[in-house]
């Protein structure tokens, strides 16, 4: 099956499921699409007891798709640029220090808390895995997913200054989280004796600082090019070229493409650049183009997440471990946010119960599943993949559907 047929099939399924959600369920697209896909896949499983034709066809499609590569190497750059382009830059500038703390120290603390908690908890249900592999799970599950967060917060009624913190954190912490994951992965793969502290610092520094620096350069070049002409068609193409060319360049330089795209998107999307480089017509077309691309890729992504059930190794103890991980991950996130919030709450105007809402509203998504799919069999891939999937499904379906209700119940304005 060629790639065009696979892409066409995914778009067709996404369109049908999207229509069903908008027409009948009326849920946020992120939640509705994933729920419909999971129900559809379970229905296919049930049907396979009588006729396995549809199940085999769906399995064949999924096996042809390298979910990790498609999400991390391709889709993520477009989605992060689109998210950053529509982020309130002025609000983010005010909240930059807590966002920085959440996206760096918060993710690092959460990684070790989750890793330690899982290392202690898994033997209770008869599962024994090395601490380094528990840390790998902590690293891949700690970053909140900007794709899931952005889609749901728009309808949740979260106060703007809190929404900025959650969105800003999720835009940056996935890039930082990927770097932390790659660092721990390298240690797990080569052995701690074969990886020096200098190599770890170098990997982290080059990936993070290099990604941000590249994003600033890309954003500035894009701004200068758009300012020198007034043609909305070409200006839209320039933004697209910045993302595609920038992603390829980041991968060649071995720096963080996600952080580069977030930074570039924030530069191009801020009010000063918009006022100086874009006419009102150009601004409308750029925004609408990236909104449409964002919706299309989001739709396909969450259909894919739902279909990824087919590659899981379902065992009772694996599912039990996933259910056990849900409260542990939430508690560890709550604790990891405590220090940054306490440090900044007197300097900045934090809304009441910020920690609680950021914990419940910090959703996990496709990035965590993609990283879990990249593990080797030696690293307890099947177990960690099932645990990750259970946490992600709970996060999107349960937390995503109730975060708005939580905000209303707390009467936060």
Short mmCIF file of C-alpha atoms in Angstrom, two decimals, residues 1-20 33 37 61-62 65 70 75 292-304 307:
data_model
loop_
_atom_site.label_atom_id
_atom_site.label_comp_id
_atom_site.label_asym_id
_atom_site.label_seq_id
_atom_site.Cartn_x
_atom_site.Cartn_y
_atom_site.Cartn_z
CA UNK A 1 0.00 0.00 0.00
CA UNK A 2 1.55 3.33 -1.03
CA UNK A 3 1.68 6.42 1.15
CA UNK A 4 -0.99 8.29 -0.82
CA UNK A 5 -3.51 5.48 -0.22
CA UNK A 6 -2.66 5.42 3.50
CA UNK A 7 -2.94 9.22 3.78
CA UNK A 8 -6.22 9.18 1.85
CA UNK A 9 -7.62 6.47 4.11
CA UNK A 10 -6.66 8.41 7.25
CA UNK A 11 -8.16 11.65 5.95
CA UNK A 12 -11.37 9.82 4.94
CA UNK A 13 -11.68 8.19 8.38
CA UNK A 14 -10.88 11.52 10.08
CA UNK A 15 -13.54 13.31 8.03
CA UNK A 16 -16.20 10.69 8.83
CA UNK A 17 -15.39 10.59 12.54
CA UNK A 18 -15.10 14.40 12.66
CA UNK A 19 -18.56 14.72 11.09
CA UNK A 20 -20.04 12.26 13.59
CA UNK A 33 -12.24 11.94 17.61
CA UNK A 37 -11.82 5.90 17.10
CA UNK A 61 -2.62 0.29 7.81
CA UNK A 62 -1.23 0.90 11.31
CA UNK A 65 2.75 3.92 9.60
CA UNK A 70 5.52 10.92 11.55
CA UNK A 75 3.66 16.71 12.30
CA UNK A 292 -6.84 24.86 8.97
CA UNK A 293 -3.54 22.95 8.88
CA UNK A 294 -3.63 22.68 12.68
CA UNK A 295 -7.18 21.26 12.63
CA UNK A 296 -6.37 18.80 9.82
CA UNK A 297 -3.23 17.42 11.49
CA UNK A 298 -4.91 17.32 14.90
CA UNK A 299 -7.80 15.35 13.44
CA UNK A 300 -5.48 12.79 11.83
CA UNK A 301 -3.28 12.59 14.94
CA UNK A 302 -6.05 11.71 17.38
CA UNK A 303 -7.52 9.17 15.00
CA UNK A 304 -4.06 7.58 14.86
CA UNK A 307 -5.97 3.20 16.29
#
